[in-house]
Short mmCIF file of N, CA and C in Angstrom, two decimals:
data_model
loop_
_atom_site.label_atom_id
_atom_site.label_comp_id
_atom_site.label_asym_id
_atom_site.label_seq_id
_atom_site.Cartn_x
_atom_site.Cartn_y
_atom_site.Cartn_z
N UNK A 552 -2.61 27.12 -21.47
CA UNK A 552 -1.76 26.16 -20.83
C UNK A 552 -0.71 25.70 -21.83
N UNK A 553 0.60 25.60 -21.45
CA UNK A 553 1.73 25.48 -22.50
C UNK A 553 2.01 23.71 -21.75
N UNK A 554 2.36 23.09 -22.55
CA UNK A 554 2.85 21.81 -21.79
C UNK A 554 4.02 21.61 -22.83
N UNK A 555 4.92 20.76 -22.44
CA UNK A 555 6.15 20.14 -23.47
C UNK A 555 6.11 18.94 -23.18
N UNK A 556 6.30 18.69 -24.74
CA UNK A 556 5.84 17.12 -25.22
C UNK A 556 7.47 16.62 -25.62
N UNK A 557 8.24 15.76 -24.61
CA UNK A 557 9.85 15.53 -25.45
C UNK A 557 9.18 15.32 -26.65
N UNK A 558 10.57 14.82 -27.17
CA UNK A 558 10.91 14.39 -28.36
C UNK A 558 12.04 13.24 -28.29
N UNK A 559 11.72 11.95 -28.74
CA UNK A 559 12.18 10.83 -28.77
C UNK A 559 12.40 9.87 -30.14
N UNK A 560 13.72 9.51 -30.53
CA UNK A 560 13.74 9.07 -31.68
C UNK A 560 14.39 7.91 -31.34
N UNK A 561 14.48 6.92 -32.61
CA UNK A 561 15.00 5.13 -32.92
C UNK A 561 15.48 5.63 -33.92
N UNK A 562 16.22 4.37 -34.79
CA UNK A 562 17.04 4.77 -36.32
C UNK A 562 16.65 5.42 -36.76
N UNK A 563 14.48 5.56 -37.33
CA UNK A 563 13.91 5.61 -38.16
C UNK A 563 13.27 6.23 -38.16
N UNK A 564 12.44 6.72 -36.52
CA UNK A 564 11.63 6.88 -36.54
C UNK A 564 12.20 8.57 -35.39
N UNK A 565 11.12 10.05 -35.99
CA UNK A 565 11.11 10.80 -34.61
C UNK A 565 9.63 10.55 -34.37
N UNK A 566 9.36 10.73 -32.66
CA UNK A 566 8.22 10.15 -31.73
C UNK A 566 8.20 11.58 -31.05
N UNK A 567 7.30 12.50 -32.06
CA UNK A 567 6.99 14.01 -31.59
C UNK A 567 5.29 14.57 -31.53
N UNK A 568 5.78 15.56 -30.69
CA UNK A 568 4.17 16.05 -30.52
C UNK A 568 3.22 16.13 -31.98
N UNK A 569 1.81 15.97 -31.73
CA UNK A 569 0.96 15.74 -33.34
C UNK A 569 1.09 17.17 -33.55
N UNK A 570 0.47 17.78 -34.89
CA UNK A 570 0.79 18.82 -35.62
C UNK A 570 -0.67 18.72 -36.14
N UNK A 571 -1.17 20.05 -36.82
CA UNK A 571 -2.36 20.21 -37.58
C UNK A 571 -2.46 19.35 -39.17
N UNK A 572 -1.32 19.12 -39.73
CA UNK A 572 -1.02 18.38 -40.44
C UNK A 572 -0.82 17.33 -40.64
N UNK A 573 -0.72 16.50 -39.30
CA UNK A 573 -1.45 14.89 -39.56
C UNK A 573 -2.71 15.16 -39.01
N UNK A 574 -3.47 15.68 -38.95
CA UNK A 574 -5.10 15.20 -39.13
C UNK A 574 -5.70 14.74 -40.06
N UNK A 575 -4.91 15.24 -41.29
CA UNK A 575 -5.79 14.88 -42.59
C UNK A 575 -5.32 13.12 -42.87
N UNK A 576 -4.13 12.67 -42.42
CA UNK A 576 -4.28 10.87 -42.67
C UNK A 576 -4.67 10.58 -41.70
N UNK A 577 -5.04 11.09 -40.22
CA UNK A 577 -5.66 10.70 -39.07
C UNK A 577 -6.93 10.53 -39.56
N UNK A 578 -7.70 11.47 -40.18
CA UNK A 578 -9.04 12.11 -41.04
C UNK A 578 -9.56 10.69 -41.37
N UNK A 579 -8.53 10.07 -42.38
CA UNK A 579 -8.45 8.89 -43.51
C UNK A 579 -8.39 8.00 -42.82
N UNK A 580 -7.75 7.25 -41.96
CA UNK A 580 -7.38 6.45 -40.94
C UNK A 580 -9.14 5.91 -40.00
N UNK A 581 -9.30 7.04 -39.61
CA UNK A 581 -10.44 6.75 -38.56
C UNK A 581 -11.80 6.61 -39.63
N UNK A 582 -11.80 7.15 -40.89
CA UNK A 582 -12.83 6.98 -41.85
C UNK A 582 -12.54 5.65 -42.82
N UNK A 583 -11.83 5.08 -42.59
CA UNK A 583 -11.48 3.40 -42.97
C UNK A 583 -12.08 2.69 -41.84
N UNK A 584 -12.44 1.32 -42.16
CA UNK A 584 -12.90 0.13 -41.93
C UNK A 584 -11.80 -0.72 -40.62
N UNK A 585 -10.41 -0.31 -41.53
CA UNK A 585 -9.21 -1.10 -40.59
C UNK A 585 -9.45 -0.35 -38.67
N UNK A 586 -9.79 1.10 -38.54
CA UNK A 586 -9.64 1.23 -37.57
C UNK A 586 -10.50 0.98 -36.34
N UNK A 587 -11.55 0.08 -36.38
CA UNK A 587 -12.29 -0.53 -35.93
C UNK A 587 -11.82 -0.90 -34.58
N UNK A 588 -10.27 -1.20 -34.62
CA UNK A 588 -9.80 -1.97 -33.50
C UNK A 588 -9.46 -0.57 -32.79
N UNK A 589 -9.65 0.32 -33.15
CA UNK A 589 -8.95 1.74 -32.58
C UNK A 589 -9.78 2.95 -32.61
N UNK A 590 -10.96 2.56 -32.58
CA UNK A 590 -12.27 3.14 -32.12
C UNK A 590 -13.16 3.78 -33.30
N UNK A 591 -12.65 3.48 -34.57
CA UNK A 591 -13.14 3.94 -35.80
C UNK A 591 -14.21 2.82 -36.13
N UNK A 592 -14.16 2.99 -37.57
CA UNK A 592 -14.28 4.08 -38.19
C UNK A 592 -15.56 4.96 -37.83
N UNK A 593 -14.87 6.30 -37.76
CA UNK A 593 -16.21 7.08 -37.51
C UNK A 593 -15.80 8.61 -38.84
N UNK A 594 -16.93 9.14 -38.82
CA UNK A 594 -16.90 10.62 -39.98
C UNK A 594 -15.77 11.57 -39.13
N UNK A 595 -15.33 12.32 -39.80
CA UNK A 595 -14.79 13.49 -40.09
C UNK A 595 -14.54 14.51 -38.71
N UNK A 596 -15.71 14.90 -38.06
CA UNK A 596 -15.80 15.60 -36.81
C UNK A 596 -15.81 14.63 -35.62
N UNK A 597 -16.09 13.26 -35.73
CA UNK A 597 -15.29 12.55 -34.63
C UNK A 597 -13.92 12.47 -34.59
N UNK A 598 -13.66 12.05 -36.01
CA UNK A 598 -12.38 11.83 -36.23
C UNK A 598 -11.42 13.18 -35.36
N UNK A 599 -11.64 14.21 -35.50
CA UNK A 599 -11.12 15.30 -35.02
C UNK A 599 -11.29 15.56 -33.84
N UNK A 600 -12.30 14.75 -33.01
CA UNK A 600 -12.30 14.84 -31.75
C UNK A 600 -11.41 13.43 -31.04
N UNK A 601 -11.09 12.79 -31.74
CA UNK A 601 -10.33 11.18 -31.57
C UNK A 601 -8.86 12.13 -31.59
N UNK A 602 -8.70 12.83 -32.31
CA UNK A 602 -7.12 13.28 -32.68
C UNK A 602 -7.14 14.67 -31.69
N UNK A 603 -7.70 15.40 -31.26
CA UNK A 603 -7.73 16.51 -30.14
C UNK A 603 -7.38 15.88 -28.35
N UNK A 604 -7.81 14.74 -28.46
CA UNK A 604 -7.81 13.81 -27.10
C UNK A 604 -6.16 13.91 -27.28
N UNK A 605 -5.53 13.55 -28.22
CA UNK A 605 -3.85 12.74 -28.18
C UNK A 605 -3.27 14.06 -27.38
N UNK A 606 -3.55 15.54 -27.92
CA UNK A 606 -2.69 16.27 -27.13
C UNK A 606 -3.37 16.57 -25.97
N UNK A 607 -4.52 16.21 -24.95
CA UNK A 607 -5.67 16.74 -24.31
C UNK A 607 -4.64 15.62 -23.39
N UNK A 608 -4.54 14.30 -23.77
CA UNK A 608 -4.00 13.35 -22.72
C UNK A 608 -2.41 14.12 -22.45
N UNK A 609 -1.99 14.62 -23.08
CA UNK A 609 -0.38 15.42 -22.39
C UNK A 609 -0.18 16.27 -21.39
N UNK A 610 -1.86 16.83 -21.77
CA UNK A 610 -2.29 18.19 -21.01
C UNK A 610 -2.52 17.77 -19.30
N UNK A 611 -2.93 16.87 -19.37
CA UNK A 611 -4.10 16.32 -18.45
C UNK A 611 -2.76 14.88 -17.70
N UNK A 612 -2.43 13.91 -18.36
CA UNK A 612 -1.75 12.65 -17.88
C UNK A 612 -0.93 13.10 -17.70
N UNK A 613 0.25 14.68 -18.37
CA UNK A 613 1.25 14.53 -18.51
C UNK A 613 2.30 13.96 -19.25
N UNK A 614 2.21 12.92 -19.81
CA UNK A 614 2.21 11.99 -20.83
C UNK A 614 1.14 11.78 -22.08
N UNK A 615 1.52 11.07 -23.02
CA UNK A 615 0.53 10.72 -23.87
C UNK A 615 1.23 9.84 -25.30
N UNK A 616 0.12 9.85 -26.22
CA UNK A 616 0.78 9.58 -27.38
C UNK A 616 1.81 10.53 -28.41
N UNK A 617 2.38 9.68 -29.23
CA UNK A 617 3.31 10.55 -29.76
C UNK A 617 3.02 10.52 -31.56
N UNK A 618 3.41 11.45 -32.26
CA UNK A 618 3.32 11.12 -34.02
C UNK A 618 4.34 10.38 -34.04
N UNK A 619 4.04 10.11 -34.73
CA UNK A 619 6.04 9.03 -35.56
C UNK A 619 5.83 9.44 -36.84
N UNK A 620 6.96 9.89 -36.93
CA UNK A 620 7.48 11.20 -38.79
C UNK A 620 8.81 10.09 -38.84
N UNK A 621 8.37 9.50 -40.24
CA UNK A 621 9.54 8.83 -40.24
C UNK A 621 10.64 9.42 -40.23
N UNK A 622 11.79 9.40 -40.44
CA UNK A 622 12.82 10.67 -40.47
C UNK A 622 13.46 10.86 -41.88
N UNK A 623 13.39 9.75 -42.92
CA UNK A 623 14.03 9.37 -44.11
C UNK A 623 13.06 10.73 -45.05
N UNK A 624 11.80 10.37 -44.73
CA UNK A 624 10.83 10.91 -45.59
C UNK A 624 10.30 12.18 -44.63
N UNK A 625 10.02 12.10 -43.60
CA UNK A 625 9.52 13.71 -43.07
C UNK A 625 7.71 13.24 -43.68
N UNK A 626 7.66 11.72 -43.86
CA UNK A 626 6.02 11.25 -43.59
C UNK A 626 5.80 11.22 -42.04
N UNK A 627 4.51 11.66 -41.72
CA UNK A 627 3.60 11.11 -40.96
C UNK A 627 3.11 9.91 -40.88
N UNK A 628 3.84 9.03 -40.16
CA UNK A 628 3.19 7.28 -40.27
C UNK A 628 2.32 6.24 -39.40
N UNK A 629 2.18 7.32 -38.46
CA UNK A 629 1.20 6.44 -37.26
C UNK A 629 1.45 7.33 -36.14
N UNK A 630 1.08 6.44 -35.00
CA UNK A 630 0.65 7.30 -33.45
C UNK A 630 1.17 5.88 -32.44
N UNK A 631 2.19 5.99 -31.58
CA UNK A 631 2.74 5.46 -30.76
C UNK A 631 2.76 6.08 -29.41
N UNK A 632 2.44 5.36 -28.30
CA UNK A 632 3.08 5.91 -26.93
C UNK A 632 2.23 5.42 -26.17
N UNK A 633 1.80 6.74 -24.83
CA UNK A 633 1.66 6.21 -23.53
C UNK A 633 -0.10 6.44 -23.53
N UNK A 634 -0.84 5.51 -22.72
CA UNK A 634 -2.36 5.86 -23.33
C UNK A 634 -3.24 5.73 -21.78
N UNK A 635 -3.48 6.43 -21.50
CA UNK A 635 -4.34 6.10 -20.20
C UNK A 635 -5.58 6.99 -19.98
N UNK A 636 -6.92 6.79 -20.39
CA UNK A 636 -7.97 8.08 -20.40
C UNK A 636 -9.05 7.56 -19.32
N UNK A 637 -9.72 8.18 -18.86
CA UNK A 637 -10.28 8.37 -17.89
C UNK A 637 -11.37 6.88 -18.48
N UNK A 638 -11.17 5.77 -17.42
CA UNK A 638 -11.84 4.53 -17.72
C UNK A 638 -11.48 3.32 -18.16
N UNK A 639 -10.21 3.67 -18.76
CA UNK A 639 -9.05 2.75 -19.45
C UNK A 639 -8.99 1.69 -18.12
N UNK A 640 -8.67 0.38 -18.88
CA UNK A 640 -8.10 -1.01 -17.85
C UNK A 640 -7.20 -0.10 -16.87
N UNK A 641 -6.00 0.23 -17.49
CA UNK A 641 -4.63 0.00 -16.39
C UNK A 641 -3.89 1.50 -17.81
N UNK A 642 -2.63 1.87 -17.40
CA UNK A 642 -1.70 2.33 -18.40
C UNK A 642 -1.21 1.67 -19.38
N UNK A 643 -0.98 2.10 -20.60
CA UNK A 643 -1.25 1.08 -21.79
C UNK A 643 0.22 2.02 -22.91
N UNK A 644 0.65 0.72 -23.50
CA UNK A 644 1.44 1.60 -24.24
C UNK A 644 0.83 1.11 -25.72
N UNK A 645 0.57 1.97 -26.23
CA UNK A 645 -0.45 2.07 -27.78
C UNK A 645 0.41 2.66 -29.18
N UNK A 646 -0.32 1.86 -30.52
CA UNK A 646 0.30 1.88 -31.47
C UNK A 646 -0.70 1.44 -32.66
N UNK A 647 -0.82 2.34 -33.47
CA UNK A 647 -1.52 2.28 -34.51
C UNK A 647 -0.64 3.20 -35.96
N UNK A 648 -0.75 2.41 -37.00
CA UNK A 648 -0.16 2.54 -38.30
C UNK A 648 -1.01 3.64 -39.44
N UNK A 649 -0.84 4.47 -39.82
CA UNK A 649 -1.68 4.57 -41.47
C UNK A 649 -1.23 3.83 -42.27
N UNK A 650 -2.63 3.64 -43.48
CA UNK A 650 -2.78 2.64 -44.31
C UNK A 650 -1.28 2.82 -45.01
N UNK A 651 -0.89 1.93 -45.53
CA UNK A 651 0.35 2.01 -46.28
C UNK A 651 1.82 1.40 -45.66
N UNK A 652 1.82 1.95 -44.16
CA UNK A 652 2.86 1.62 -43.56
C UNK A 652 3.35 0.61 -42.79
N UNK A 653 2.43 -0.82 -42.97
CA UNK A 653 2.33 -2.12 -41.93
C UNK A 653 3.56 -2.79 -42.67
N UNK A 654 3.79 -3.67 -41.93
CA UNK A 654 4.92 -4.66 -42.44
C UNK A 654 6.35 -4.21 -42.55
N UNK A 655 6.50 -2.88 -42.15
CA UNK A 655 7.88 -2.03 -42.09
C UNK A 655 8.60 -2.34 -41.50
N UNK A 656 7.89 -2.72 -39.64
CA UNK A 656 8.71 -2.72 -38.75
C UNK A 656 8.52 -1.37 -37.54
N UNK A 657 7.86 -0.17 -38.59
CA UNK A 657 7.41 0.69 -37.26
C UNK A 657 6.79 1.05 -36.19
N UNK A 658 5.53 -0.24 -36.52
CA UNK A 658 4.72 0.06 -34.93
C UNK A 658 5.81 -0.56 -33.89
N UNK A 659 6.54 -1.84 -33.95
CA UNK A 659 7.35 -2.71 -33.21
C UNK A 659 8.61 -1.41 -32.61
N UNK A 660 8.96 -0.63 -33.68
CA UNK A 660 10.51 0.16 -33.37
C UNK A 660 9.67 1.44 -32.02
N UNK A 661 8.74 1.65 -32.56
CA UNK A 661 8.04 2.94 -31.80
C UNK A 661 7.34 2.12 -30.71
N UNK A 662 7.00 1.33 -30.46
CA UNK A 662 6.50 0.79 -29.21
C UNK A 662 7.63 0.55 -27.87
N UNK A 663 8.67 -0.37 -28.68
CA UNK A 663 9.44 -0.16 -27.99
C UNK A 663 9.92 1.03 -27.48
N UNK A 664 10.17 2.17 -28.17
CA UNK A 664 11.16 3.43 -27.80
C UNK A 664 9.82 4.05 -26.41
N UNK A 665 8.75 3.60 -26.72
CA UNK A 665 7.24 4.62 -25.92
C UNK A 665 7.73 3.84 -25.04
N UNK A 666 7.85 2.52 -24.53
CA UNK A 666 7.45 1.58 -23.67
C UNK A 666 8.85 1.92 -22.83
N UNK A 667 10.47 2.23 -23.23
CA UNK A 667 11.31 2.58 -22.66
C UNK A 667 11.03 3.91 -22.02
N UNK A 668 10.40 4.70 -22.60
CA UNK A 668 10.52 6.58 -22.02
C UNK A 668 9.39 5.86 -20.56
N UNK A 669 8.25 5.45 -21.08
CA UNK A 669 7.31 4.91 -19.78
C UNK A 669 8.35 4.48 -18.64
N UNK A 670 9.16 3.50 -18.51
CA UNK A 670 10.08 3.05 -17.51
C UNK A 670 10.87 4.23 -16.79
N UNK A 671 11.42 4.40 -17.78
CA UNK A 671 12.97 5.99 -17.85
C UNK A 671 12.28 7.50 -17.38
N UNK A 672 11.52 7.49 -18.47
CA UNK A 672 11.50 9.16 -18.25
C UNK A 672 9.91 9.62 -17.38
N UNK A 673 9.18 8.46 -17.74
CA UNK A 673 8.10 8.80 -16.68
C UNK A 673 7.45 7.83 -15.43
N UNK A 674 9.06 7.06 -15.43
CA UNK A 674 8.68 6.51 -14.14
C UNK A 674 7.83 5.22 -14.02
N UNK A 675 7.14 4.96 -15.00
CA UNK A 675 6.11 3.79 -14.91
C UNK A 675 6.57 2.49 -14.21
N UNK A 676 5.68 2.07 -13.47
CA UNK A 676 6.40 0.27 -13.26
C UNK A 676 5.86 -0.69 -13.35
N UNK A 677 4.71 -0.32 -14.29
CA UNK A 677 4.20 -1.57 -14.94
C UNK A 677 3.58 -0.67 -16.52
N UNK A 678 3.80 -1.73 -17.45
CA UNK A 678 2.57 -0.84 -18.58
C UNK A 678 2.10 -2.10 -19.19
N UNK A 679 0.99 -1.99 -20.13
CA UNK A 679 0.18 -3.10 -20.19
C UNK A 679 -0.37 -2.51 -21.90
N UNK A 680 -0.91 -3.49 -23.04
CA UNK A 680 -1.37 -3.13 -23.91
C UNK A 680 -2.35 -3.65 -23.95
N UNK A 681 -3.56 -3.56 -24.36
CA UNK A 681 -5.08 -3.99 -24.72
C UNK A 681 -4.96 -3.85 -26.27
N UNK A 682 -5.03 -5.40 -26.60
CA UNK A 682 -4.66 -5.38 -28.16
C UNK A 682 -6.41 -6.79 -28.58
N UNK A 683 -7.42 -6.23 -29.39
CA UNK A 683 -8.59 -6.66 -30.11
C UNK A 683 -8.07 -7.97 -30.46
N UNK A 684 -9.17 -9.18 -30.05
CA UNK A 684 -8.66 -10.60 -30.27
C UNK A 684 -8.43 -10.88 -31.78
N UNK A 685 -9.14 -9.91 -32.25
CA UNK A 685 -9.06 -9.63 -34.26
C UNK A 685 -7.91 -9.24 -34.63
N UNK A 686 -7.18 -8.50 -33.64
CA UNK A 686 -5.97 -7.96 -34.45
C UNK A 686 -4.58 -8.68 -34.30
N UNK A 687 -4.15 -9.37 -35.44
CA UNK A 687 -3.01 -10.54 -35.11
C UNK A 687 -1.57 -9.75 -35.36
N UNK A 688 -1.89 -8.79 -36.20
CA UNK A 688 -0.57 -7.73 -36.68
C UNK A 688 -0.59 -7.05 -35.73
N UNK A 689 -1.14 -6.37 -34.42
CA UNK A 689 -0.99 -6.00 -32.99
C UNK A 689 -0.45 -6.62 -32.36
N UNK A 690 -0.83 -8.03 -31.79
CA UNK A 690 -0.73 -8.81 -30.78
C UNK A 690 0.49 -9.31 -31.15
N UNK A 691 0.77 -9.67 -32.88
CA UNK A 691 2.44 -10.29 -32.94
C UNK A 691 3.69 -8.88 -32.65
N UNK A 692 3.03 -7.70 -32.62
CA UNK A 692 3.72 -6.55 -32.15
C UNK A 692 4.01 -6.65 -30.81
N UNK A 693 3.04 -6.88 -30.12
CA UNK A 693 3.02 -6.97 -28.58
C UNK A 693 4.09 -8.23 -27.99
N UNK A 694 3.93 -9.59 -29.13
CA UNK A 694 4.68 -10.70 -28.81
C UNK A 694 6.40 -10.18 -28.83
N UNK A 695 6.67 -9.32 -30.29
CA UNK A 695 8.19 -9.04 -30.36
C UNK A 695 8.85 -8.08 -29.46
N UNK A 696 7.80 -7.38 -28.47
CA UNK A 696 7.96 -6.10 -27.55
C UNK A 696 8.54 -7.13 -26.46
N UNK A 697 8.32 -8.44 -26.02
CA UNK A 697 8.68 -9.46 -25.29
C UNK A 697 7.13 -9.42 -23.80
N UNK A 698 6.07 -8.66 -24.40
CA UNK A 698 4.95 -8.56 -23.48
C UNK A 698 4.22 -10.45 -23.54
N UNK A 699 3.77 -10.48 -22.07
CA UNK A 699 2.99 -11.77 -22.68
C UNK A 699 1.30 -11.81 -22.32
N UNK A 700 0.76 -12.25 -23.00
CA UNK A 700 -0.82 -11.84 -22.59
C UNK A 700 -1.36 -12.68 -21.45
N UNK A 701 -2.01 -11.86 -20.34
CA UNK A 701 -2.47 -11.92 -19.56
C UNK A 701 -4.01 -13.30 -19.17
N UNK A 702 -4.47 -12.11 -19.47
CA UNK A 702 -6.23 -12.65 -20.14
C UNK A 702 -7.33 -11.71 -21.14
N UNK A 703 -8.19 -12.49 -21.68
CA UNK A 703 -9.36 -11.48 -22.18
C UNK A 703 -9.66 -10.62 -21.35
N UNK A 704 -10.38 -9.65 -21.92
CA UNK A 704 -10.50 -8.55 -21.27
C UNK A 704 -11.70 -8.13 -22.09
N UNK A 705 -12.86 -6.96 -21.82
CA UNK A 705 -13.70 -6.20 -22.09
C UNK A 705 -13.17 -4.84 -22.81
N UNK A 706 -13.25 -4.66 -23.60
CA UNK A 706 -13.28 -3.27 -23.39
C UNK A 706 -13.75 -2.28 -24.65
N UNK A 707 -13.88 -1.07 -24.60
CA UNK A 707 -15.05 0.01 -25.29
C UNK A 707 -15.10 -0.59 -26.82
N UNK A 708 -14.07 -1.10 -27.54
CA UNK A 708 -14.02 -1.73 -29.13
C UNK A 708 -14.29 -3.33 -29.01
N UNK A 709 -14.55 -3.48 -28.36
CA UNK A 709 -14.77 -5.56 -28.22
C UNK A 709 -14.40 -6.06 -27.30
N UNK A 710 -14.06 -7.25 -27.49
CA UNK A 710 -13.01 -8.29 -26.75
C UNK A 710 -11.34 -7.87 -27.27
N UNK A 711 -10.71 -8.29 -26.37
CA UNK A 711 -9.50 -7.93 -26.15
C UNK A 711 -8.41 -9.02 -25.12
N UNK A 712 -6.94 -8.51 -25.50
CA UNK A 712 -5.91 -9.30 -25.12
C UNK A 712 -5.24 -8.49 -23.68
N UNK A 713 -5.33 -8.46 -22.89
CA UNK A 713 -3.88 -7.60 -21.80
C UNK A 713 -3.03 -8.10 -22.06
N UNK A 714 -1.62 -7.28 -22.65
CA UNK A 714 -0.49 -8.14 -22.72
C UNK A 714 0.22 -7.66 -21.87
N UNK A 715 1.30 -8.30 -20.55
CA UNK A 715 1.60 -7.58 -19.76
C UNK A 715 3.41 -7.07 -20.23
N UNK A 716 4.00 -5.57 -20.45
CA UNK A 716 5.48 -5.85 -20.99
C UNK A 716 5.91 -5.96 -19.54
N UNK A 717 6.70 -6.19 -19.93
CA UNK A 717 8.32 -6.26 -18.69
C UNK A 717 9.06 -5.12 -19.05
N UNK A 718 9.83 -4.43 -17.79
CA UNK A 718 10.72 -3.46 -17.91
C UNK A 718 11.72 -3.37 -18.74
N UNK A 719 11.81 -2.70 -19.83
CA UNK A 719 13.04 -3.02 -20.75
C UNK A 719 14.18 -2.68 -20.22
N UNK A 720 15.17 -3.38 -21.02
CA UNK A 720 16.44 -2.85 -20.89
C UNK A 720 17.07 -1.46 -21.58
N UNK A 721 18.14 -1.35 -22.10
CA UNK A 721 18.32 -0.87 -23.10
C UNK A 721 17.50 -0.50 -24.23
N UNK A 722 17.34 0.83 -24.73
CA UNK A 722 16.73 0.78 -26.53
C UNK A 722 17.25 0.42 -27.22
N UNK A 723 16.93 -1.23 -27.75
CA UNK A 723 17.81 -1.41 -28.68
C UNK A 723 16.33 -2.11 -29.95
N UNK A 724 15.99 -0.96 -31.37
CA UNK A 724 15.71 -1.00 -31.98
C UNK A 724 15.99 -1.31 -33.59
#
């Protein structure tokens, strides 16, 4: 099965299909402590089954998440986009960082650009984020996206926020 994954960029950031070559900070990522809020940390062969799902959801939703390669550096810096797997609340637009890269500004630039293609290119008319009542560097992501939270919520990593976005306008990152 061949599927095509666009390709979507902001100043900073390209928002392209994953590669065999971010697994290994995906690897690192899900074998840290921080990813707790993002279904980690687990060993090595989960980890690889956590990162096989991202292109499995393109296959399957049509959509999915995206890498973000910064463009300055041609790093691998996180995983942004569209998230909906069999059990999920509602459609979700999702964003998670590797260690190193918080405080930049890129989960905020790549959420936005995912949360516009959701409206634009795949139609969505509502999207929603489920952000861990623990995670305050999420949820103030979710606040600058202009989403506002709903209520608690359940779900597979803890307790949790629904934040609901509004249809954007323009990409303006």
């Amino acid at each position: 099965m061949s599927i095509t994954i666009p390709v979507f960029e902001t100043d900073r950031l390209i928002l392209r299909a994953f590669t065999q070559a971010d697994f290994e900070p995906m690897a690192a990522f899900f074998a840290d402590p921080v990813s707790a809020t993002y279904g980690g940390p687990c060993n090595r062969e989960d980890a690889w089954r956590k990162f096989a799902v991202y292109s499995g959801h393109w296959a399957l939703r049509g959509y999915g998440p995206w890498a973000l390669e910064e463009k300055a550096s041609g790093q691998f810096v996180g995983i942004s986009g569209l998230w909906y797997p069999e059990g999920w609340i509602e459609p979700e637009i999702t964003w998670a960082l590797m260690p190193g890269q918080h405080g930049k500004g890129f989960a905020t630039e790549a959420a936005a650009r995912a949360l516009q293609a959701a409206y634009t290119h795949f139609g969505w008319s509502t999207a929603a984020s489920v952000v861990s009542v623990t995670n305050t560097a999420s949820q103030a992501v979710a606040m600058r996206l202009g989403a506002v939270r709903e209520r608690e919520v359940s779900f597979r990593h803890g307790a949790g926020y629904l934040y609901r976005h509004r249809s954007p306008g323009p990409v303006v990152v």
